[in-house]
mmCIF file of C-alpha atoms in Angstrom:
data_model
loop_
_atom_site.group_PDB
_atom_site.id
_atom_site.type_symbol
_atom_site.label_atom_id
_atom_site.label_comp_id
_atom_site.label_asym_id
_atom_site.label_seq_id
_atom_site.Cartn_x
_atom_site.Cartn_y
_atom_site.Cartn_z
ATOM 1 C CA MET J 108 -1.615 -10.800 -16.829
ATOM 2 C CA PHE J 109 1.806 -10.574 -14.329
ATOM 3 C CA THR J 110 4.891 -12.983 -14.443
ATOM 4 C CA ASP J 111 5.626 -12.054 -10.856
ATOM 5 C CA ARG J 112 5.946 -9.408 -8.089
ATOM 6 C CA THR J 113 9.046 -7.644 -9.662
ATOM 7 C CA GLU J 114 7.643 -7.788 -13.538
ATOM 8 C CA ALA J 115 4.744 -6.024 -12.596
ATOM 9 C CA GLY J 116 6.633 -3.714 -10.089
ATOM 10 C CA GLU J 117 8.922 -3.138 -13.737
ATOM 11 C CA ARG J 118 5.968 -2.266 -15.870
ATOM 12 C CA LEU J 119 4.489 0.240 -12.904
ATOM 13 C CA GLY J 120 7.614 1.990 -13.339
ATOM 14 C CA GLU J 121 7.825 2.029 -17.032
ATOM 15 C CA ARG J 122 4.058 3.757 -16.847
ATOM 16 C CA LEU J 123 4.774 6.280 -14.169
ATOM 17 C CA ARG J 124 7.716 7.641 -16.208
ATOM 18 C CA GLU J 125 5.451 7.707 -18.710
ATOM 19 C CA ALA J 126 2.959 9.965 -17.129
ATOM 20 C CA GLY J 127 5.611 12.561 -16.382
ATOM 21 C CA ILE J 128 5.994 11.527 -12.612
ATOM 22 C CA GLU J 129 8.948 12.112 -10.237
ATOM 23 C CA ALA J 130 9.186 10.934 -6.530
ATOM 24 C CA ASP J 131 11.577 11.945 -3.475
ATOM 25 C CA VAL J 132 10.449 8.701 -2.305
ATOM 26 C CA VAL J 133 8.901 5.289 -2.474
ATOM 27 C CA LEU J 134 6.738 3.902 -0.560
ATOM 28 C CA ALA J 135 5.270 -0.135 -0.676
ATOM 29 C CA ILE J 136 3.176 -1.533 1.340
ATOM 30 C CA PRO J 137 4.481 -4.899 2.706
ATOM 31 C CA ARG J 138 4.901 -7.132 2.721
ATOM 32 C CA GLY J 139 3.567 -7.791 -0.792
ATOM 33 C CA GLY J 140 4.069 -4.130 -1.966
ATOM 34 C CA LEU J 141 7.814 -4.884 -2.092
ATOM 35 C CA PRO J 142 9.317 -6.773 -4.458
ATOM 36 C CA VAL J 143 7.204 -3.898 -6.313
ATOM 37 C CA GLY J 144 8.525 -1.233 -4.842
ATOM 38 C CA ARG J 145 11.991 -2.376 -5.231
ATOM 39 C CA ALA J 146 12.250 -2.213 -8.889
ATOM 40 C CA VAL J 147 9.530 1.064 -9.160
ATOM 41 C CA ALA J 148 11.864 2.847 -6.868
ATOM 42 C CA ASP J 149 15.017 1.819 -9.317
ATOM 43 C CA ALA J 150 13.089 2.884 -12.354
ATOM 44 C CA LEU J 151 11.991 6.517 -10.745
ATOM 45 C CA GLY J 152 15.252 6.540 -8.664
ATOM 46 C CA ALA J 153 14.301 7.275 -5.816
ATOM 47 C CA PRO J 154 14.240 5.407 -1.985
ATOM 48 C CA LEU J 155 12.630 3.133 -0.987
ATOM 49 C CA ASP J 156 10.763 2.618 2.112
ATOM 50 C CA VAL J 157 7.574 1.505 3.187
ATOM 51 C CA ALA J 158 3.786 3.076 4.515
ATOM 52 C CA VAL J 159 2.456 0.972 7.071
ATOM 53 C CA ALA J 160 -1.100 -0.106 7.507
ATOM 54 C CA SER J 161 -3.797 -3.847 9.293
ATOM 55 C CA LYS J 162 -7.269 -4.255 8.039
ATOM 56 C CA LEU J 163 -9.666 -4.127 10.011
ATOM 57 C CA GLY J 164 -12.042 -6.856 8.998
ATOM 58 C CA ALA J 165 -16.160 -6.737 9.075
ATOM 59 C CA PRO J 166 -17.756 -8.209 12.281
ATOM 60 C CA HIS J 167 -18.103 -12.511 11.546
ATOM 61 C CA ASN J 168 -15.416 -12.075 8.235
ATOM 62 C CA PRO J 169 -12.927 -11.043 9.670
ATOM 63 C CA GLU J 170 -11.752 -11.297 5.487
ATOM 64 C CA LEU J 171 -13.910 -8.674 4.383
ATOM 65 C CA ALA J 172 -12.265 -5.802 4.942
ATOM 66 C CA ILE J 173 -14.533 -2.765 6.612
ATOM 67 C CA GLY J 174 -11.111 -0.165 7.098
ATOM 68 C CA ALA J 175 -8.004 -0.134 7.839
ATOM 69 C CA VAL J 176 -5.597 2.195 9.878
ATOM 70 C CA ALA J 177 -2.375 2.593 9.543
ATOM 71 C CA GLY J 178 1.102 2.775 11.378
ATOM 72 C CA ASP J 179 0.945 6.151 13.244
ATOM 73 C CA GLY J 180 -3.088 5.619 14.223
ATOM 74 C CA SER J 181 -4.554 6.963 10.893
ATOM 75 C CA LEU J 182 -7.873 5.620 10.248
ATOM 76 C CA TRP J 183 -9.592 4.700 7.735
ATOM 77 C CA LEU J 184 -13.136 3.863 7.139
ATOM 78 C CA ASN J 185 -14.990 2.389 4.077
ATOM 79 C CA ASP J 186 -18.040 4.676 5.258
ATOM 80 C CA GLY J 187 -20.432 2.690 3.369
ATOM 81 C CA MET J 188 -20.045 -0.388 3.720
ATOM 82 C CA VAL J 189 -20.443 0.593 7.680
ATOM 83 C CA GLU J 190 -23.280 1.959 7.307
ATOM 84 C CA ARG J 191 -24.477 -1.506 4.609
ATOM 85 C CA LEU J 192 -22.943 -3.651 7.995
ATOM 86 C CA GLY J 193 -25.047 -2.566 10.415
ATOM 87 C CA VAL J 194 -21.366 -1.870 12.338
ATOM 88 C CA ASP J 195 -21.643 0.279 15.552
ATOM 89 C CA ASP J 196 -19.351 2.040 17.077
ATOM 90 C CA ALA J 197 -18.189 -0.232 20.292
ATOM 91 C CA TYR J 198 -16.687 -2.754 17.355
ATOM 92 C CA VAL J 199 -14.804 -0.105 15.212
ATOM 93 C CA ASP J 200 -13.200 1.455 18.536
ATOM 94 C CA SER J 201 -12.032 -1.803 19.751
ATOM 95 C CA GLU J 202 -10.714 -3.702 16.217
ATOM 96 C CA ARG J 203 -8.667 -0.557 15.814
ATOM 97 C CA GLU J 204 -7.579 -1.060 19.121
ATOM 98 C CA SER J 205 -6.305 -4.495 17.779
ATOM 99 C CA GLU J 206 -4.898 -3.963 14.623
ATOM 100 C CA ALA J 207 -2.940 -0.476 16.090
ATOM 101 C CA GLU J 208 -0.692 -2.775 17.900
ATOM 102 C CA VAL J 209 -0.367 -4.867 14.606
ATOM 103 C CA ALA J 210 1.096 -1.686 12.423
ATOM 104 C CA ARG J 211 2.621 -1.453 15.567
ATOM 105 C CA GLU J 212 4.370 -4.538 15.093
ATOM 106 C CA LYS J 213 4.632 -4.346 11.967
ATOM 107 C CA VAL J 214 6.489 -0.711 11.857
ATOM 108 C CA ARG J 215 8.480 -2.459 14.799
ATOM 109 C CA ASP J 216 10.008 -4.885 12.298
ATOM 110 C CA TYR J 217 9.988 -2.595 9.130
ATOM 111 C CA ARG J 218 11.022 1.074 10.166
ATOM 112 C CA GLY J 219 13.025 0.218 13.997
ATOM 113 C CA GLY J 220 9.340 1.614 15.531
ATOM 114 C CA ASP J 221 9.025 5.378 13.873
ATOM 115 C CA PRO J 222 5.407 4.806 11.952
ATOM 116 C CA VAL J 223 6.874 6.933 8.809
ATOM 117 C CA PRO J 224 9.793 8.816 6.321
ATOM 118 C CA ASP J 225 10.048 11.869 6.298
ATOM 119 C CA VAL J 226 7.456 12.870 3.675
ATOM 120 C CA GLU J 227 6.925 16.606 4.263
ATOM 121 C CA GLY J 228 6.808 18.792 1.124
ATOM 122 C CA LYS J 229 8.377 15.498 -0.829
ATOM 123 C CA ARG J 230 6.921 14.153 -3.685
ATOM 124 C CA VAL J 231 5.753 9.847 -2.610
ATOM 125 C CA VAL J 232 4.382 7.144 -4.869
ATOM 126 C CA VAL J 233 2.927 4.911 -2.315
ATOM 127 C CA VAL J 234 2.416 1.488 -3.845
ATOM 128 C CA ASP J 235 0.994 -1.731 -3.421
ATOM 129 C CA ASP J 236 1.285 -4.688 -5.593
ATOM 130 C CA GLY J 237 -2.585 -4.928 -6.325
ATOM 131 C CA VAL J 238 -5.682 -3.130 -4.258
ATOM 132 C CA ALA J 239 -8.455 -5.271 -3.492
ATOM 133 C CA THR J 240 -10.468 -3.130 -1.186
ATOM 134 C CA GLY J 241 -8.292 -0.382 -1.520
ATOM 135 C CA ALA J 242 -8.784 -0.119 2.678
ATOM 136 C CA THR J 243 -4.266 -0.284 3.448
ATOM 137 C CA ALA J 244 -3.878 1.501 0.358
ATOM 138 C CA MET J 245 -6.526 4.644 2.151
ATOM 139 C CA ALA J 246 -5.332 4.713 5.493
ATOM 140 C CA CYS J 247 -1.251 4.966 3.992
ATOM 141 C CA LEU J 248 -2.024 8.027 2.056
ATOM 142 C CA ARG J 249 -4.249 9.132 4.477
ATOM 143 C CA MET J 250 -0.753 9.083 7.011
ATOM 144 C CA VAL J 251 1.157 10.422 4.138
ATOM 145 C CA ARG J 252 -0.720 13.267 3.703
ATOM 146 C CA GLU J 253 -1.388 14.654 7.285
ATOM 147 C CA GLY J 254 2.885 13.568 7.251
ATOM 148 C CA GLY J 255 2.598 17.493 5.312
ATOM 149 C CA ALA J 256 4.266 15.134 1.457
ATOM 150 C CA SER J 257 3.583 18.006 -0.597
ATOM 151 C CA ARG J 258 2.325 15.451 -3.800
ATOM 152 C CA VAL J 259 0.828 12.413 -3.626
ATOM 153 C CA ILE J 260 0.608 9.446 -5.304
ATOM 154 C CA PHE J 261 -0.455 6.203 -5.124
ATOM 155 C CA GLY J 262 0.599 2.965 -7.267
ATOM 156 C CA ALA J 263 -0.331 -0.688 -8.542
ATOM 157 C CA PRO J 264 -0.140 -2.882 -11.279
ATOM 158 C CA VAL J 265 -3.537 -4.268 -11.602
ATOM 159 C CA ALA J 266 -7.373 -2.585 -9.147
ATOM 160 C CA PRO J 267 -10.863 -3.020 -9.505
ATOM 161 C CA ALA J 268 -12.139 0.852 -11.412
ATOM 162 C CA SER J 269 -14.526 0.401 -8.806
ATOM 163 C CA ALA J 270 -11.624 1.141 -6.509
ATOM 164 C CA LEU J 271 -9.959 4.277 -8.642
ATOM 165 C CA SER J 272 -12.831 7.448 -7.453
ATOM 166 C CA ASP J 273 -12.322 6.804 -3.908
ATOM 167 C CA LEU J 274 -8.315 6.066 -4.197
ATOM 168 C CA ARG J 275 -8.984 9.808 -6.059
ATOM 169 C CA THR J 276 -9.843 10.733 -2.819
ATOM 170 C CA GLU J 277 -6.281 11.035 -0.923
ATOM 171 C CA ALA J 278 -4.330 10.808 -3.721
ATOM 172 C CA ASP J 279 -3.653 13.789 -6.139
ATOM 173 C CA GLU J 280 -3.221 10.338 -9.160
ATOM 174 C CA VAL J 281 -3.509 7.445 -9.179
ATOM 175 C CA VAL J 282 -1.396 5.145 -12.200
ATOM 176 C CA VAL J 283 -2.324 1.452 -11.895
ATOM 177 C CA VAL J 284 -1.306 -0.518 -14.989
ATOM 178 C CA GLU J 285 -3.999 -3.113 -15.883
ATOM 179 C CA THR J 286 -8.334 -2.565 -15.009
ATOM 180 C CA PRO J 287 -9.734 -6.482 -15.745
ATOM 181 C CA GLU J 288 -13.645 -5.542 -16.670
ATOM 182 C CA ASN J 289 -14.213 -8.950 -14.174
ATOM 183 C CA PHE J 290 -11.829 -8.054 -11.383
ATOM 184 C CA THR J 291 -11.528 -10.962 -8.450
ATOM 185 C CA ALA J 292 -8.984 -10.920 -6.357
ATOM 186 C CA VAL J 293 -5.143 -10.145 -6.980
ATOM 187 C CA GLY J 294 -3.284 -13.178 -7.347
ATOM 188 C CA ALA J 295 -4.856 -13.910 -10.555
ATOM 189 C CA HIS J 296 -3.130 -11.560 -12.322
ATOM 190 C CA TYR J 297 -0.445 -12.688 -11.305
ATOM 191 C CA ARG J 298 1.257 -16.426 -12.566
ATOM 192 C CA THR J 299 3.591 -16.065 -9.283
ATOM 193 C CA PHE J 300 1.681 -15.426 -6.213
ATOM 194 C CA GLY J 301 3.553 -16.700 -3.692
ATOM 195 C CA GLN J 302 3.715 -15.029 0.439
ATOM 196 C CA VAL J 303 6.270 -12.392 0.513
ATOM 197 C CA LYS J 304 8.158 -13.715 3.814
ATOM 198 C CA ASP J 305 9.651 -10.974 6.574
ATOM 199 C CA GLU J 306 13.491 -11.464 5.609
ATOM 200 C CA GLU J 307 12.300 -12.094 1.936
ATOM 201 C CA ALA J 308 10.782 -8.300 1.803
ATOM 202 C CA LEU J 309 14.031 -7.034 4.348
ATOM 203 C CA THR J 310 16.775 -7.209 1.778
ATOM 204 C CA TYR J 311 14.344 -5.006 -0.560
ATOM 205 C CA LEU J 312 14.953 -2.387 2.072
ATOM 206 C CA GLU J 313 18.483 -3.837 2.647
ATOM 207 C CA SER J 314 19.139 -2.430 -1.441
ATOM 208 C CA SER J 315 17.415 0.868 -1.338
ATOM 209 C CA GLU J 316 19.831 1.412 2.071
ATOM 210 C CA ARG J 317 22.338 -0.157 0.292
ATOM 211 C CA GLY J 318 22.226 2.715 -2.589
ATOM 212 C CA ARG J 319 22.821 5.940 -0.220
ATOM 213 C CA ARG J 320 24.835 4.400 1.424
ATOM 214 C CA PRO J 321 28.202 6.380 0.033
#
């Protein structure tokens, strides 16, 4: 159980250091990943930026993610779930188009329109406040990988053990503080898990910008 996202990030940062992880940049998945990412970036002595993605909801159940589209338009699909639900290509294409626009709006809000920072040849740690389906994390990891990162690490305070194998297909290493046997929802593992508003989220990035100024 974590007190809040900042404490969770501190514990994740400690775990990453113990694992010998070094980073050229930490990318947080907004909005909830930013308080975690701020603490991780401070622990690793790396700048903080964002990796953006938007989930594709299942037909008649938008809360169930069948995939996600990243800020650069790249798509990750849970092929097994798509097949089980009988989701057709036309639905996927329509959802991809609409969620790609959502992702582009997030990019404009957080990065001024540039989908992803320059990660070519860099060691990149992607973090979120937790993993449920893993769809947004997978899309962001794929985007970073396709951006030419030399090493891609994913970190989160909490995730179900069932999600780790998928994450490892896109990341060179996955570091998770807690993998509860009876995982229900990310928020159930925090004492304080309020919504992170855009204004608050941006302050964590502004802290990183101040740290990079001479």
